[in-house]
Coordinates of N, CA and C in Angstrom, one line a residue:
A3 N -60.1 4.0 -69.2 CA -61.0 3.5 -70.4 C -60.8 4.2 -71.8
A4 N -60.1 5.3 -71.6 CA -59.7 5.9 -73.1 C -58.6 6.9 -72.8
V5 N -57.8 7.2 -73.9 CA -56.8 8.2 -74.0 C -56.9 9.0 -75.3
F6 N -56.9 10.2 -75.3 CA -57.0 11.2 -76.3 C -55.7 12.0 -76.4
V7 N -55.0 12.1 -77.3 CA -53.8 12.9 -77.5 C -54.0 13.9 -78.7
Y8 N -53.9 15.1 -78.1 CA -53.9 16.3 -79.1 C -52.6 16.9 -79.1
L9 N -52.0 17.1 -80.5 CA -50.8 17.7 -80.7 C -50.9 19.2 -81.2
W10 N -50.1 20.0 -80.7 CA -50.1 21.4 -81.2 C -49.7 21.5 -82.7
D11 N -50.4 22.3 -83.5 CA -50.2 22.4 -84.8 C -49.9 24.0 -85.2
E12 N -48.6 24.3 -85.2 CA -48.3 25.6 -85.3 C -48.9 26.4 -86.4
E13 N -49.0 25.8 -87.6 CA -49.7 26.6 -88.7 C -51.1 26.8 -88.4
A14 N -51.8 25.8 -87.9 CA -53.3 25.9 -87.8 C -53.6 26.7 -86.4
E15 N -52.6 26.6 -85.7 CA -52.6 27.4 -84.3 C -53.9 26.7 -83.5
R16 N -53.9 25.4 -83.6 CA -54.8 24.5 -82.9 C -54.3 23.3 -82.4
L17 N -54.9 22.7 -81.3 CA -54.7 21.4 -81.0 C -55.4 20.5 -81.8
V18 N -54.6 19.4 -82.3 CA -55.5 18.5 -83.4 C -55.4 17.1 -82.6
L19 N -56.5 16.4 -82.7 CA -56.5 15.2 -82.2 C -55.9 14.2 -83.0
R20 N -54.7 13.5 -82.5 CA -53.9 12.8 -83.3 C -54.1 11.2 -82.8
V21 N -54.5 10.9 -81.7 CA -54.6 9.6 -81.2 C -55.8 9.6 -80.3
A22 N -56.7 8.5 -80.6 CA -57.9 8.3 -79.7 C -58.2 6.9 -79.6
S23 N -57.8 6.3 -78.4 CA -57.9 4.8 -78.1 C -59.1 4.2 -78.3
T24 N -60.2 4.8 -78.2 CA -61.5 4.3 -78.2 C -62.4 4.5 -79.3
L25 N -62.0 5.3 -80.3 CA -62.8 5.8 -81.4 C -62.8 4.6 -82.6
P26 N -64.0 4.1 -83.0 CA -63.9 3.1 -84.0 C -63.4 3.7 -85.3
D27 N -62.6 2.9 -85.9 CA -61.9 3.4 -87.1 C -61.3 4.8 -87.0
Q28 N -60.9 5.2 -85.9 CA -60.2 6.4 -85.6 C -61.0 7.8 -86.1
F29 N -62.4 7.4 -86.2 CA -63.0 8.7 -86.5 C -62.9 9.8 -85.8
G30 N -62.6 11.0 -86.5 CA -62.4 12.1 -85.7 C -60.9 12.5 -85.7
V31 N -60.0 11.4 -85.8 CA -58.5 11.6 -85.5 C -58.1 12.5 -86.7
N32 N -57.3 13.6 -86.4 CA -56.8 14.6 -87.5 C -58.0 15.5 -87.9
E33 N -59.1 15.4 -87.5 CA -60.3 16.4 -87.9 C -60.7 17.2 -86.7
I34 N -60.6 16.7 -85.5 CA -61.1 17.5 -84.4 C -59.9 18.3 -83.9
K35 N -60.4 19.7 -83.9 CA -59.2 20.6 -83.7 C -59.7 21.6 -82.6
L36 N -59.0 21.9 -81.5 CA -59.3 22.7 -80.4 C -58.5 24.0 -80.5
R37 N -59.1 25.2 -80.2 CA -58.3 26.3 -80.0 C -57.7 26.2 -78.4
L38 N -56.8 27.0 -78.1 CA -56.4 27.0 -76.7 C -57.5 27.4 -75.8
G39 N -57.9 26.9 -74.8 CA -59.0 27.2 -73.9 C -60.3 26.6 -74.2
D40 N -60.4 25.9 -75.5 CA -61.6 25.1 -75.9 C -61.6 23.8 -75.1
G41 N -62.8 23.5 -74.4 CA -62.8 22.3 -73.8 C -61.8 22.2 -72.5
I42 N -61.9 21.1 -71.9 CA -61.0 20.9 -70.7 C -59.8 20.7 -71.2
A43 N -59.4 19.8 -72.2 CA -58.1 19.6 -72.7 C -57.5 21.0 -73.3
G44 N -58.3 21.8 -74.1 CA -57.8 23.1 -74.4 C -57.5 24.1 -73.2
W45 N -58.3 23.9 -72.2 CA -58.1 24.7 -71.1 C -56.7 24.4 -70.3
A46 N -56.6 23.1 -70.3 CA -55.2 22.5 -69.7 C -54.0 23.1 -70.4
A47 N -54.2 23.1 -71.7 CA -53.1 23.5 -72.8 C -52.8 25.0 -72.6
L48 N -54.0 25.7 -72.5 CA -53.8 27.2 -72.3 C -53.2 27.7 -71.0
R49 N -53.6 27.1 -70.0 CA -52.9 27.4 -68.7 C -51.8 26.6 -68.5
Q50 N -51.5 25.5 -69.2 CA -50.4 24.6 -68.9 C -50.3 24.1 -67.5
Q51 N -51.6 23.7 -67.2 CA -51.8 23.1 -65.9 C -52.7 21.9 -66.1
S52 N -52.4 20.8 -65.3 CA -53.1 19.6 -65.3 C -54.6 19.9 -64.7
V53 N -55.6 19.2 -65.0 CA -56.9 19.1 -64.6 C -57.4 17.8 -64.2
I54 N -58.0 17.8 -63.1 CA -58.6 16.4 -62.8 C -60.1 16.7 -62.6
V55 N -60.9 16.0 -63.2 CA -62.4 16.2 -63.1 C -62.8 14.8 -62.8
N56 N -63.3 14.7 -61.4 CA -63.5 13.2 -60.9 C -65.1 13.0 -60.9
H57 N -65.9 13.8 -61.5 CA -67.4 13.6 -61.5 C -67.8 14.1 -62.7
R58 N -68.4 13.1 -63.7 CA -69.1 13.7 -64.9 C -68.4 14.8 -65.7
P59 N -67.4 14.5 -66.5 CA -66.7 15.6 -66.9 C -67.7 16.5 -67.9
E60 N -68.6 15.9 -68.5 CA -69.6 16.6 -69.4 C -70.4 17.8 -68.6
E61 N -70.3 17.7 -67.2 CA -71.1 18.6 -66.5 C -70.1 19.8 -66.2
D62 N -68.7 19.7 -66.4 CA -67.9 20.8 -66.1 C -68.1 21.9 -67.2
P63 N -68.1 23.1 -66.6 CA -68.4 24.3 -67.6 C -67.4 24.4 -68.7
R64 N -66.3 23.7 -68.7 CA -65.1 23.9 -69.6 C -65.5 22.8 -70.7
Y65 N -66.4 22.0 -70.5 CA -66.6 20.7 -71.3 C -67.0 21.2 -72.7
L66 N -66.6 20.5 -73.8 CA -66.8 20.7 -75.0 C -67.3 19.3 -75.8
A67 N -68.4 19.2 -76.2 CA -68.9 18.0 -76.9 C -68.5 17.9 -78.3
F68 N -68.2 16.8 -78.7 CA -68.0 16.5 -80.3 C -68.9 15.5 -80.6
P69 N -69.7 15.5 -81.7 CA -70.6 14.5 -82.2 C -70.0 13.2 -82.6
T70 N -68.7 13.2 -82.8 CA -68.0 11.9 -83.2 C -67.4 11.3 -81.9
I71 N -67.6 11.8 -80.9 CA -66.9 11.2 -79.7 C -68.0 11.1 -78.5
D72 N -68.3 9.8 -78.2 CA -69.3 9.6 -77.1 C -68.5 9.7 -75.7
E73 N -68.7 10.6 -75.1 CA -67.8 10.7 -73.7 C -68.8 10.4 -72.6
N74 N -70.1 10.2 -72.8 CA -71.1 10.0 -71.6 C -70.7 8.9 -70.8
D75 N -69.9 7.9 -71.3 CA -69.7 6.7 -70.3 C -68.5 6.9 -69.4
F76 N -67.9 8.1 -69.5 CA -66.7 8.4 -68.7 C -67.1 9.2 -67.4
N77 N -66.6 8.9 -66.3 CA -67.1 9.5 -65.0 C -65.9 10.4 -64.5
S78 N -64.7 10.1 -65.0 CA -63.4 10.9 -64.5 C -62.7 11.2 -65.6
M79 N -61.8 12.2 -65.6 CA -61.0 12.8 -66.6 C -59.8 13.4 -66.0
L80 N -58.5 13.1 -66.7 CA -57.3 13.8 -66.2 C -56.8 14.4 -67.5
A81 N -56.5 15.5 -67.6 CA -55.8 16.2 -68.8 C -54.6 16.8 -68.4
V82 N -53.5 16.5 -69.1 CA -52.2 16.9 -68.7 C -51.6 17.6 -70.0
P83 N -51.0 18.8 -70.0 CA -50.3 19.5 -70.9 C -48.9 18.7 -71.3
I84 N -48.6 18.7 -72.6 CA -47.2 18.1 -73.0 C -46.4 19.3 -73.3
G85 N -45.5 19.6 -72.3 CA -44.6 20.8 -72.5 C -43.2 20.4 -72.5
D86 N -42.3 20.9 -73.3 CA -40.9 20.7 -73.3 C -40.1 21.3 -72.2
D87 N -38.8 21.2 -72.2 CA -38.0 21.8 -71.2 C -37.9 23.3 -71.2
Q88 N -38.4 23.9 -72.3 CA -38.5 25.3 -72.5 C -39.9 25.8 -72.2
N89 N -40.8 25.1 -71.8 CA -42.1 25.3 -71.4 C -42.9 25.7 -72.7
Q90 N -42.4 24.9 -73.8 CA -43.1 25.2 -75.2 C -44.1 24.1 -75.3
L91 N -45.5 24.4 -75.4 CA -46.5 23.6 -75.5 C -46.4 22.7 -76.8
R92 N -46.3 21.4 -76.5 CA -46.3 20.5 -77.6 C -47.7 19.8 -77.8
G93 N -48.7 19.9 -76.9 CA -49.9 19.2 -76.8 C -50.4 19.0 -75.7
V94 N -51.5 18.1 -75.4 CA -52.1 17.8 -74.4 C -52.8 16.4 -74.4
F95 N -52.7 15.6 -73.3 CA -53.4 14.2 -73.5 C -54.3 14.1 -72.4
A96 N -55.4 13.5 -72.6 CA -56.5 13.3 -71.7 C -56.7 11.8 -71.4
L97 N -56.8 11.4 -70.1 CA -57.2 10.2 -69.7 C -58.7 10.0 -69.2
Y98 N -59.2 9.0 -69.5 CA -60.7 8.9 -69.1 C -60.9 7.7 -68.4
S99 N -61.8 7.7 -67.2 CA -62.1 6.4 -66.6 C -63.8 6.3 -66.6
E100 N -64.2 5.1 -66.4 CA -65.7 5.1 -66.2 C -65.9 5.3 -64.7
Q101 N -64.8 5.0 -63.9 CA -65.4 5.2 -62.4 C -65.3 6.6 -62.0
E102 N -66.0 7.0 -61.2 CA -65.9 8.3 -60.3 C -64.8 8.3 -59.4
G103 N -64.1 9.5 -59.3 CA -63.0 9.6 -58.4 C -61.7 8.8 -58.8
A104 N -61.5 8.5 -60.0 CA -60.5 7.5 -60.4 C -59.1 8.1 -60.4
F105 N -59.1 9.4 -60.4 CA -57.7 10.0 -60.5 C -57.5 10.9 -59.3
G106 N -56.2 10.7 -58.7 CA -55.9 11.4 -57.5 C -54.3 11.9 -57.8
D107 N -53.7 12.3 -56.6 CA -52.4 12.7 -56.8 C -51.3 11.9 -57.4
D108 N -51.4 10.4 -57.2 CA -50.4 9.5 -57.7 C -50.6 9.4 -59.3
E109 N -51.9 9.4 -59.7 CA -52.1 9.5 -61.1 C -51.6 10.6 -61.7
L110 N -52.0 11.8 -61.1 CA -51.4 13.0 -61.6 C -50.0 13.2 -61.9
A111 N -49.3 12.7 -60.7 CA -47.7 12.6 -60.9 C -47.2 11.9 -62.0
I112 N -47.8 10.6 -62.2 CA -47.4 9.6 -63.2 C -47.7 10.3 -64.7
A113 N -48.9 10.9 -64.6 CA -49.3 11.5 -65.9 C -48.5 12.6 -66.3
M114 N -48.1 13.5 -65.3 CA -47.2 14.6 -65.6 C -45.8 14.2 -66.1
E115 N -45.3 13.1 -65.6 CA -44.0 12.5 -66.1 C -44.3 11.9 -67.5
V116 N -45.3 11.3 -67.8 CA -45.7 10.8 -69.1 C -45.6 12.1 -69.9
G117 N -46.3 13.2 -69.7 CA -46.4 14.3 -70.5 C -44.8 14.9 -70.8
R118 N -44.0 14.9 -69.7 CA -42.7 15.2 -70.0 C -41.8 14.3 -71.0
L119 N -42.2 13.0 -70.9 CA -41.6 12.1 -71.7 C -42.0 12.2 -73.2
L120 N -43.4 12.4 -73.3 CA -44.1 12.7 -74.6 C -43.4 13.9 -75.2
A121 N -43.1 15.0 -74.5 CA -42.6 16.2 -75.0 C -41.2 15.9 -75.5
S122 N -40.4 15.1 -74.7 CA -39.1 14.9 -75.1 C -39.1 14.0 -76.3
G123 N -39.7 13.0 -76.5 CA -40.0 12.2 -77.6 C -40.3 13.0 -78.9
L124 N -41.3 14.0 -78.6 CA -41.6 14.9 -79.8 C -40.5 15.8 -80.1
V125 N -39.7 16.4 -79.3 CA -38.5 17.2 -79.7 C -37.5 16.3 -80.4
R126 N -37.4 15.1 -79.9 CA -36.4 14.4 -80.4 C -36.7 13.9 -82.0
A127 N -37.9 13.7 -82.1 CA -38.5 13.3 -83.5 C -38.4 14.4 -84.5
E128 N -38.6 15.6 -84.0 CA -38.4 16.9 -84.7 C -37.0 17.1 -85.0
T129 N -36.0 16.8 -84.2 CA -34.7 16.9 -84.4 C -34.3 15.9 -85.4
V130 N -34.7 14.8 -85.4 CA -34.3 13.7 -86.4 C -35.0 14.0 -87.8
A131 N -36.2 14.6 -87.9 CA -36.7 15.0 -89.1 C -35.9 16.1 -89.8
N132 N -35.4 17.1 -88.9 CA -34.6 18.1 -89.5 C -33.2 17.7 -89.9
L133 N -32.6 16.8 -89.2 CA -31.5 16.0 -89.6 C -31.5 15.2 -91.0
D134 N -32.8 14.7 -91.1 CA -33.1 13.8 -92.3 C -33.2 14.9 -93.5
R135 N -33.8 16.0 -93.3 CA -34.0 16.9 -94.4 C -32.5 17.4 -94.7
Q136 N -31.7 17.8 -93.9 CA -30.5 18.5 -94.0 C -29.6 17.3 -94.7
S137 N -29.5 16.2 -94.4 CA -28.9 15.0 -95.0 C -29.4 14.7 -96.5
A138 N -30.7 14.9 -96.7 CA -31.2 14.7 -98.0 C -30.7 16.0 -98.9
S139 N -30.7 17.0 -98.3 CA -30.1 18.2 -99.2 C -28.8 18.0 -99.5
S140 N -28.0 17.6 -98.5 CA -26.6 17.3 -98.8 C -26.3 16.2 -99.9
H141 N -27.1 15.2 -99.6 CA -27.0 14.0 -100.7 C -27.5 14.6 -102.2
F142 N -28.4 15.2 -102.1 CA -29.0 15.8 -103.4 C -27.8 16.6 -104.0
L143 N -27.0 17.3 -103.4 CA -26.0 18.0 -104.0 C -24.8 17.0 -104.5
L144 N -24.4 16.1 -103.6 CA -23.5 15.1 -103.8 C -23.6 14.2 -104.9
D145 N -24.8 13.9 -105.1 CA -25.4 12.9 -106.1 C -25.2 13.4 -107.6
F146 N -25.0 14.8 -107.7 CA -24.8 15.2 -109.2 C -23.8 14.4 -110.0
P147 N -24.0 13.8 -111.1 CA -23.1 13.2 -111.8 C -22.1 14.1 -112.3
T148 N -20.9 13.6 -112.6 CA -19.6 14.5 -113.1 C -20.0 15.3 -114.2
P149 N -20.4 15.0 -115.3 CA -20.8 15.7 -116.4 C -21.7 17.0 -116.0
S150 N -22.7 16.7 -115.2 CA -23.6 17.9 -114.9 C -22.9 18.9 -114.0
R151 N -21.7 18.7 -113.5 CA -21.0 19.6 -112.6 C -20.3 20.8 -113.3
T152 N -20.2 20.4 -114.7 CA -19.3 21.4 -115.6 C -20.3 22.0 -116.7
S153 N -21.4 21.6 -116.7 CA -22.5 22.0 -117.7 C -23.7 22.5 -117.3
L154 N -24.3 23.5 -117.5 CA -25.5 24.0 -117.0 C -26.6 23.2 -117.5
V155 N -26.9 22.9 -118.7 CA -28.1 22.0 -119.0 C -28.2 20.7 -118.5
P156 N -27.0 19.9 -118.5 CA -27.2 18.6 -117.7 C -27.3 18.8 -116.3
A157 N -26.8 19.8 -115.6 CA -27.2 20.1 -114.2 C -28.5 20.4 -113.8
L158 N -29.2 21.2 -114.8 CA -30.5 21.3 -114.5 C -31.5 20.4 -114.9
Q159 N -31.1 19.5 -115.9 CA -31.9 18.2 -116.2 C -31.8 17.3 -115.0
F160 N -30.7 17.1 -114.4 CA -30.5 16.2 -113.3 C -31.3 16.7 -112.0
A161 N -31.1 18.1 -111.8 CA -31.8 18.6 -110.7 C -33.4 18.4 -110.8
A162 N -33.9 18.7 -111.9 CA -35.3 18.6 -112.3 C -35.7 17.1 -112.0
G163 N -35.1 16.1 -112.5 CA -35.3 14.8 -112.4 C -35.3 14.3 -110.9
R164 N -34.3 14.7 -110.3 CA -34.2 14.4 -108.7 C -35.5 15.0 -108.0
L165 N -35.7 16.3 -108.2 CA -36.8 16.9 -107.6 C -38.1 16.3 -108.0
L166 N -38.2 15.8 -109.0 CA -39.6 15.0 -109.5 C -39.6 13.8 -108.4
D167 N -38.4 13.1 -108.4 CA -38.4 11.8 -107.6 C -38.7 12.1 -106.2
L168 N -37.9 13.0 -105.5 CA -37.9 13.5 -104.1 C -39.3 14.0 -103.8
L169 N -40.0 14.8 -104.5 CA -41.1 15.3 -104.0 C -42.5 14.5 -104.7
E170 N -42.2 13.6 -105.5 CA -43.2 12.7 -105.9 C -44.2 13.6 -106.8
A171 N -43.7 14.5 -107.6 CA -44.4 15.3 -108.5 C -44.4 14.8 -109.8
D172 N -45.3 15.3 -110.7 CA -45.4 15.2 -112.0 C -44.7 16.1 -113.1
V173 N -44.5 17.3 -112.4 CA -43.9 18.3 -113.4 C -42.9 19.1 -112.4
C174 N -41.7 19.4 -113.1 CA -40.8 20.2 -112.4 C -40.2 21.4 -113.3
V175 N -40.3 22.6 -113.1 CA -39.8 23.6 -113.9 C -38.9 24.5 -113.1
L176 N -37.6 24.4 -113.6 CA -36.5 25.3 -113.1 C -36.2 26.5 -113.9
E177 N -36.2 27.6 -113.3 CA -35.9 28.8 -114.2 C -34.5 29.3 -113.7
Y178 N -33.6 29.6 -114.7 CA -32.3 30.1 -114.4 C -32.1 31.5 -115.1
M179 N -31.6 32.3 -114.4 CA -31.1 33.6 -114.8 C -29.6 33.8 -114.4
S180 N -28.8 34.2 -115.3 CA -27.5 34.5 -115.0 C -27.3 35.8 -114.3
R181 N -26.4 35.8 -113.3 CA -26.2 37.1 -112.6 C -25.1 37.8 -113.3
R182 N -24.3 37.3 -114.1 CA -23.2 37.8 -114.8 C -23.7 38.6 -116.0
E183 N -24.5 38.1 -116.8 CA -24.9 38.5 -118.2 C -26.3 39.0 -117.9
S184 N -26.4 40.5 -117.8 CA -27.6 41.1 -117.6 C -28.6 41.0 -118.8
G185 N -28.1 40.9 -120.0 CA -29.0 40.9 -121.2 C -29.5 39.5 -121.7
T186 N -29.1 38.4 -120.9 CA -29.5 37.2 -121.4 C -30.7 36.7 -120.8
A187 N -31.4 36.0 -121.8 CA -32.8 35.5 -121.4 C -32.8 34.4 -120.5
P188 N -33.7 34.2 -119.6 CA -33.7 33.2 -118.6 C -34.0 31.9 -119.4
I189 N -33.3 30.8 -118.7 CA -33.4 29.4 -119.3 C -34.4 28.6 -118.5
M190 N -35.4 28.0 -119.0 CA -36.5 27.2 -118.4 C -36.3 25.9 -118.8

């Protein structure tokens, strides 16, 4: 009946709800954040163990209610950690059913495989994003026009203009100080 996917946010040190299949207008997505151990999904992430609750998940002592999510219609829940090959937590996803006793060993095995596939996809997406950043850095240096390679002011002007474009910023200030000449004033 529903799927919720929480991804681990390193900076916030929280599981952040990124996908919710049943929420109208995705209300709560990117806003609901769980500490490890919070709620059934947070418990699954903390222990890196799958959890099956086949009778009224809201009666489970680990349950954590959110005002933006109505989970009272669900009678079964399966929470599975998303962990990569190095057992690094990437997130957790939860499946919900309106039927009691909806999840068993077969569903658990499939969900665990989906968790591994999700982790693999997240690792690959992270690798591609890193390669894109490295490529952009290389192109940034290669794109300098010939006159700016031999003169400091045109090089700084070009760099500032490119940074404004790449970062979608309104202002860019570069400060240059020569290492060779200790008495020179910095150029801004």
